[in-house]
Short mmCIF file of C-alpha atoms and ligand atoms in Angstrom, two decimals:
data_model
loop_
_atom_site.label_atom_id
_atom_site.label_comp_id
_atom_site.label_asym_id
_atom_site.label_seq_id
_atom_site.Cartn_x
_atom_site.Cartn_y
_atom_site.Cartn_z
CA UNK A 1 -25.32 -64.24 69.51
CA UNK A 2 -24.29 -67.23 67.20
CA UNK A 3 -24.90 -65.17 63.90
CA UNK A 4 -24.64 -66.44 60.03
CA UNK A 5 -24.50 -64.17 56.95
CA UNK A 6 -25.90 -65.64 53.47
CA UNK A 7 -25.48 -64.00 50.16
CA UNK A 8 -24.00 -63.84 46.51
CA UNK A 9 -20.61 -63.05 45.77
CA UNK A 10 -20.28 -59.43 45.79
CA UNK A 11 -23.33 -58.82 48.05
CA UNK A 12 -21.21 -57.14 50.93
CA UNK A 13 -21.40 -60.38 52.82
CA UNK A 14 -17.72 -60.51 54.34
CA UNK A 15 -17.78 -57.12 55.06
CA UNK A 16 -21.08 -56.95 56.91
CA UNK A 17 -19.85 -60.11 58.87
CA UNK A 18 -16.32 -57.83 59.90
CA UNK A 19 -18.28 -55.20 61.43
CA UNK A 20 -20.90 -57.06 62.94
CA UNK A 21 -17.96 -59.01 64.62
CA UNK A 22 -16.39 -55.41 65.53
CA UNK A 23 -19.35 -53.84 67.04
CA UNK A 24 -20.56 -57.16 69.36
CA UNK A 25 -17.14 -58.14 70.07
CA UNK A 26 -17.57 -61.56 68.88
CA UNK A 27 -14.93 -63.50 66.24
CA UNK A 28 -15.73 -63.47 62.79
CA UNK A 29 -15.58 -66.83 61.66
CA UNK A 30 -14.78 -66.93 57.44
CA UNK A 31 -14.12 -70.09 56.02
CA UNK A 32 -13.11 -68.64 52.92
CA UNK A 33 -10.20 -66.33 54.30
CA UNK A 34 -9.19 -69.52 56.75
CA UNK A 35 -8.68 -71.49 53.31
CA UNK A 36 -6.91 -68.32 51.60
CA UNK A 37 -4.47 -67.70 54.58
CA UNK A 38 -3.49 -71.58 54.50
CA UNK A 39 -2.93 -71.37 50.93
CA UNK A 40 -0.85 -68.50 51.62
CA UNK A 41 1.26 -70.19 54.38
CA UNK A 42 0.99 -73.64 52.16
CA UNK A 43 -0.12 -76.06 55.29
CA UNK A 44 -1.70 -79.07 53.98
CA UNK A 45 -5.76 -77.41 54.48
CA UNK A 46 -4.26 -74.57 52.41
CA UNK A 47 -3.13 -77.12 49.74
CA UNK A 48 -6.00 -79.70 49.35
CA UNK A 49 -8.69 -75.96 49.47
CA UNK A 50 -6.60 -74.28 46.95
CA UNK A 51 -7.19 -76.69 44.25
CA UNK A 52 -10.48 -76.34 44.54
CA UNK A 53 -11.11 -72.63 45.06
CA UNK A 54 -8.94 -71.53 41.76
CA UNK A 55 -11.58 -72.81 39.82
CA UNK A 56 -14.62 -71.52 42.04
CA UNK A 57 -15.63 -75.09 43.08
CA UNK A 58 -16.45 -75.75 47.01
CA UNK A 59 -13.88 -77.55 49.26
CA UNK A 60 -15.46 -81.27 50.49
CA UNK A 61 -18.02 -80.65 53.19
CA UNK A 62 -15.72 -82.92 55.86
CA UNK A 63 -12.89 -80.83 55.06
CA UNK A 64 -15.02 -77.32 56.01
CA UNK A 65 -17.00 -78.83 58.60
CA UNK A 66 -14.23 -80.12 60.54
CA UNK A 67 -12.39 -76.98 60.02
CA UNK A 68 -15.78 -75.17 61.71
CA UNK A 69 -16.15 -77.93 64.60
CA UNK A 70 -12.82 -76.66 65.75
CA UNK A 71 -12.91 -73.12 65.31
CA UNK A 72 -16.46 -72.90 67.52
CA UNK A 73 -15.55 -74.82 69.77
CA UNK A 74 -12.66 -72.36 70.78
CA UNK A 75 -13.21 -70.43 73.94
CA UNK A 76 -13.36 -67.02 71.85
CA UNK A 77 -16.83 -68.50 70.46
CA UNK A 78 -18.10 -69.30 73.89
CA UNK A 79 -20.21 -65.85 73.52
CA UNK A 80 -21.33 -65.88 69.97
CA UNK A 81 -19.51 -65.76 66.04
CA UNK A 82 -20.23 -64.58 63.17
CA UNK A 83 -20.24 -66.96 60.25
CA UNK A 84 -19.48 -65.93 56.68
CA UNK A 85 -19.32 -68.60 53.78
CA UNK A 86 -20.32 -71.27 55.77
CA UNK A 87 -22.59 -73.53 55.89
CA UNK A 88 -22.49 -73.18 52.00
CA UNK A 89 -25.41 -76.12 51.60
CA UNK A 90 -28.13 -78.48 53.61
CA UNK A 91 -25.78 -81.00 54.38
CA UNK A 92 -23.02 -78.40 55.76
CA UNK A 93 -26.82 -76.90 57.53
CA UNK A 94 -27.41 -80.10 59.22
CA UNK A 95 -23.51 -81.13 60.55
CA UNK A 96 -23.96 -77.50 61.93
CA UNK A 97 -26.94 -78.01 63.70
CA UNK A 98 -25.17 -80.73 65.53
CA UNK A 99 -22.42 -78.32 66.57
CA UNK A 100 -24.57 -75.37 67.66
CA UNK A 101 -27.69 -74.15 67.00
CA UNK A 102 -27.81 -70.32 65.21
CA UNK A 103 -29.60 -67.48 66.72
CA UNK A 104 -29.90 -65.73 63.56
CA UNK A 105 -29.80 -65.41 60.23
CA UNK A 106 -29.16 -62.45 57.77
CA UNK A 107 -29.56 -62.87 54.09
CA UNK A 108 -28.29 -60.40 51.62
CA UNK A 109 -29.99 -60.22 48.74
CA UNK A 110 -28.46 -59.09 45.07
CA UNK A 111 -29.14 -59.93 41.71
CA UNK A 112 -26.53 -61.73 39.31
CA UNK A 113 -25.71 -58.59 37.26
CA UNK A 114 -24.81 -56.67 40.09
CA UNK A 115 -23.12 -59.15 41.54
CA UNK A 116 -20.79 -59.54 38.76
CA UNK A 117 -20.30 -56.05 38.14
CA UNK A 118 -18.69 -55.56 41.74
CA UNK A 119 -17.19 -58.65 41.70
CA UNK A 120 -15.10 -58.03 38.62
CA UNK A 121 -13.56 -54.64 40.00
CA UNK A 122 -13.19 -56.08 43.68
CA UNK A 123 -9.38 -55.84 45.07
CA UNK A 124 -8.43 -57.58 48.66
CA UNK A 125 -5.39 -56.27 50.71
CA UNK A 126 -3.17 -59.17 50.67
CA UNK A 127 -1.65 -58.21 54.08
CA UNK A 128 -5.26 -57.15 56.09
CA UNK A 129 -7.75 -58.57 54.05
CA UNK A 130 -9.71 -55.29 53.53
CA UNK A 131 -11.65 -55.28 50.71
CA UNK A 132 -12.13 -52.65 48.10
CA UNK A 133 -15.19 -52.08 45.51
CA UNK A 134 -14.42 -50.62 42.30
CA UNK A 135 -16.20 -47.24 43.52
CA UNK A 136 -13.98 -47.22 46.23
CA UNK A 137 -10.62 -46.29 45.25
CA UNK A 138 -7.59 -45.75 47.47
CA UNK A 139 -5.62 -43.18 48.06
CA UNK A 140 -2.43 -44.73 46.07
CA UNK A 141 -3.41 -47.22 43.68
CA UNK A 142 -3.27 -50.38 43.81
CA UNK A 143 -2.26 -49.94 47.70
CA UNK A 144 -4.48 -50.77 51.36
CA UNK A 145 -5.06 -47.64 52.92
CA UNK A 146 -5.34 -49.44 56.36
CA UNK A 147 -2.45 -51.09 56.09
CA UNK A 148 -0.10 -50.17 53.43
CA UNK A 149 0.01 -54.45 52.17
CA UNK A 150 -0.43 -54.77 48.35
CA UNK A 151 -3.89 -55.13 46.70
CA UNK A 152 -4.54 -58.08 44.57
CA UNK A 153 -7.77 -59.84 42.48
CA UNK A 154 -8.62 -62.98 43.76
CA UNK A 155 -8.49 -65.86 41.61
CA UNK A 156 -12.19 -67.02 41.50
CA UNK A 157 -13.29 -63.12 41.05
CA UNK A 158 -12.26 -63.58 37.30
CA UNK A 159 -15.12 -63.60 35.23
CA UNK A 160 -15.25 -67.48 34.60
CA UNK A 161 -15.06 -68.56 38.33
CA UNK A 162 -17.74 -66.01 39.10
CA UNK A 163 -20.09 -67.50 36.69
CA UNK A 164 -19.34 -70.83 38.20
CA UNK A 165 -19.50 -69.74 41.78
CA UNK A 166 -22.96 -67.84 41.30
CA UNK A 167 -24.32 -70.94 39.80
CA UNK A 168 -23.12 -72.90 42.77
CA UNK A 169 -24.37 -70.05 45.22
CA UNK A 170 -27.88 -70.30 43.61
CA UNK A 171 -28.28 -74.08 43.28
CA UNK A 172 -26.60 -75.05 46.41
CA UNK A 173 -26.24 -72.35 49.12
CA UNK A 174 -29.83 -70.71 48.27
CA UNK A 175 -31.62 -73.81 48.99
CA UNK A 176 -30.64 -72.85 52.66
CA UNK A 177 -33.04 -69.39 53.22
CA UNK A 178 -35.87 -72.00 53.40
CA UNK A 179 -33.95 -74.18 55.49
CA UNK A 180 -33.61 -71.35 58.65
CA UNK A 181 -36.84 -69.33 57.21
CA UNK A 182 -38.70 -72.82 59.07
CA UNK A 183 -36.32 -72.51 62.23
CA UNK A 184 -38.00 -68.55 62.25
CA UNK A 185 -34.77 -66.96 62.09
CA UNK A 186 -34.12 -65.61 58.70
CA UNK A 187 -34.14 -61.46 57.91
CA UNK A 188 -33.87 -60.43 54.36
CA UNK A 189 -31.84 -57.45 53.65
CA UNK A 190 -31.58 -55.69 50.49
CA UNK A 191 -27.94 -55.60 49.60
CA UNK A 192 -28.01 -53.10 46.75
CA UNK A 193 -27.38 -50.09 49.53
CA UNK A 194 -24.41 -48.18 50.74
CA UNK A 195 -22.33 -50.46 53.55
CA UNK A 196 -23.72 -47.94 55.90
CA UNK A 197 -27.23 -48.58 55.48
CA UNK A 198 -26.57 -52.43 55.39
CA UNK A 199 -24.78 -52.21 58.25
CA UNK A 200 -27.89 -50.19 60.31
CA UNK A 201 -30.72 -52.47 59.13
CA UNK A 202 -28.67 -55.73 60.59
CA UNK A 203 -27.76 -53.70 63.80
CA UNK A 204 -31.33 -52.51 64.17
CA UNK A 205 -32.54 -56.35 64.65
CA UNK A 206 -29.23 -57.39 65.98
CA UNK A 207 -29.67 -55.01 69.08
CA UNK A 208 -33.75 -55.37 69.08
CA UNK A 209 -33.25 -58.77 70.08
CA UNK A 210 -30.71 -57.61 72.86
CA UNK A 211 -33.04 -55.50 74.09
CA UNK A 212 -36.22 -57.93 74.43
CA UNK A 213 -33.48 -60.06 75.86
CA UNK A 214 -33.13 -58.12 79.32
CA UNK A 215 -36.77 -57.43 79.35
P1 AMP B 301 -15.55 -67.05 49.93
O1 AMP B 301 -14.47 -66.09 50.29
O2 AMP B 301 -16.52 -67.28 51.05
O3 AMP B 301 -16.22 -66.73 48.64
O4 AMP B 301 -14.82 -68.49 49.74
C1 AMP B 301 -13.82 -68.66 48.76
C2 AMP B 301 -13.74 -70.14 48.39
O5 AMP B 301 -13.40 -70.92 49.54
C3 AMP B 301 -15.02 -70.75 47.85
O6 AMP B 301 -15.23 -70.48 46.46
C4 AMP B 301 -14.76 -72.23 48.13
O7 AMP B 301 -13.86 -72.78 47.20
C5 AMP B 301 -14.07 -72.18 49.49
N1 AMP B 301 -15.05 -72.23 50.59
C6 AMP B 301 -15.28 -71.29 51.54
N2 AMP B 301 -16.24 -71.69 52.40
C7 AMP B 301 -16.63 -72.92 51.98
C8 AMP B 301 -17.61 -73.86 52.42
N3 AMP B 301 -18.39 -73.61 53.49
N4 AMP B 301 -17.73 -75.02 51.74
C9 AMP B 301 -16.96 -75.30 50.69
N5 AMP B 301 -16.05 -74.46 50.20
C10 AMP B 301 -15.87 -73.28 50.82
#
């Protein structure tokens, strides 16, 4: 299953794509936590993305869609991925579909206010890379319960790159739910549920399709 998640900021979207990568045993491919670990280790990709991401613009297309042409073409993918925050527009679409074609496609739909609201109180482990809602508190502040690393705010989920990045996410990245709803693969998926519920309405068509599979 070559599977791609679309949605706002704050919609749940790199979560979803964690556990969907869990529970079908396939590697969760996310562009932006490639970019924020090389920025953390200061390689040249981390370097040249960083500039960009502090202020909530996207990275050049070659730069992510070489990065992507790599990464799938490792023998891990050879079953399916999951990708999360990319292809962020048509012209990342189309140097996809000359990679690999996509099997399906979830959207998770959220409106702006929302979106802000859990954006401005999310923390990421910088160790793990869990994330945490502002509902969700840990059990010492400030600290990953998974793995003990530090929690920190990202840099573009302060109020002026989320503005920006929504703006981008609805001019650009939208644009692309028409683009797979004409390939027939696109499910819409409210995203203003519990992580649970998300979770069981991907599942449910994730493991419907398995089963008409071995029919
Ligand atoms: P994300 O964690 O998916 O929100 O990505 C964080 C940042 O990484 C984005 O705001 C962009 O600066 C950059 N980024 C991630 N994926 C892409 C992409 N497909 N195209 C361009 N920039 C990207």
């Amino acid at each position: 299953m070559r599977i791609l998640l679309i949605g706002p900021q704050g919609s749940g979207k790199g979560t979803q794509a964690k556990l969907v990568a869990e529970r079908h045993k396939i590697p969760n491919i996310s562009t932006g936590d490639i970019f924020r670990d090389a920025s953390a280790l200061r390689t040249d990709l981390g370097m040249k993305a960083e500039a960009y991401m502090k202020k909530g613009h996207l990275v050049p297309d070659e730069i992510v869609t070489s990065l992507v042409k790599e990464r799938v073409r490792q023998k891990d993918c050879r079953d399916g991925f999951v990708l999360d925050g990319f292809p962020r527009n048509i012209s990342q679409a189309k140097a996809l579909d000359k990679i690999t074609n996509l099997d399906k496609v979830f959207v998770l739909k959220l409106s702006d206010d929302l979106a802000i609201k859990r954006l401005s109180q999310r923390r990421q482990c910088k160790k793990c890379k869990s994330v945490y809602g502002g509902i969700i508190a840990t059990r010492k502040k400030g600290i990953c319960d998974k793995c003990h690393g530090k929690l920190y705010q990202r840099e573009d989920d302060k109020p002026a790159a989320i503005r920006k990045r929504l703006s981008i996410y609805h001019k650009e990245t939208e644009p692309l739910v028409d683009y797979y709803k004409k390939k027939g693969i696109v499910h819409l998926i409210n995203a203003n549920q519990p992580v649970e519920k998300i979770a069981a309405e991907i599942s449910r068509h994730l493991y419907h399709e398995a089963d008409m599979l071995e029919l």
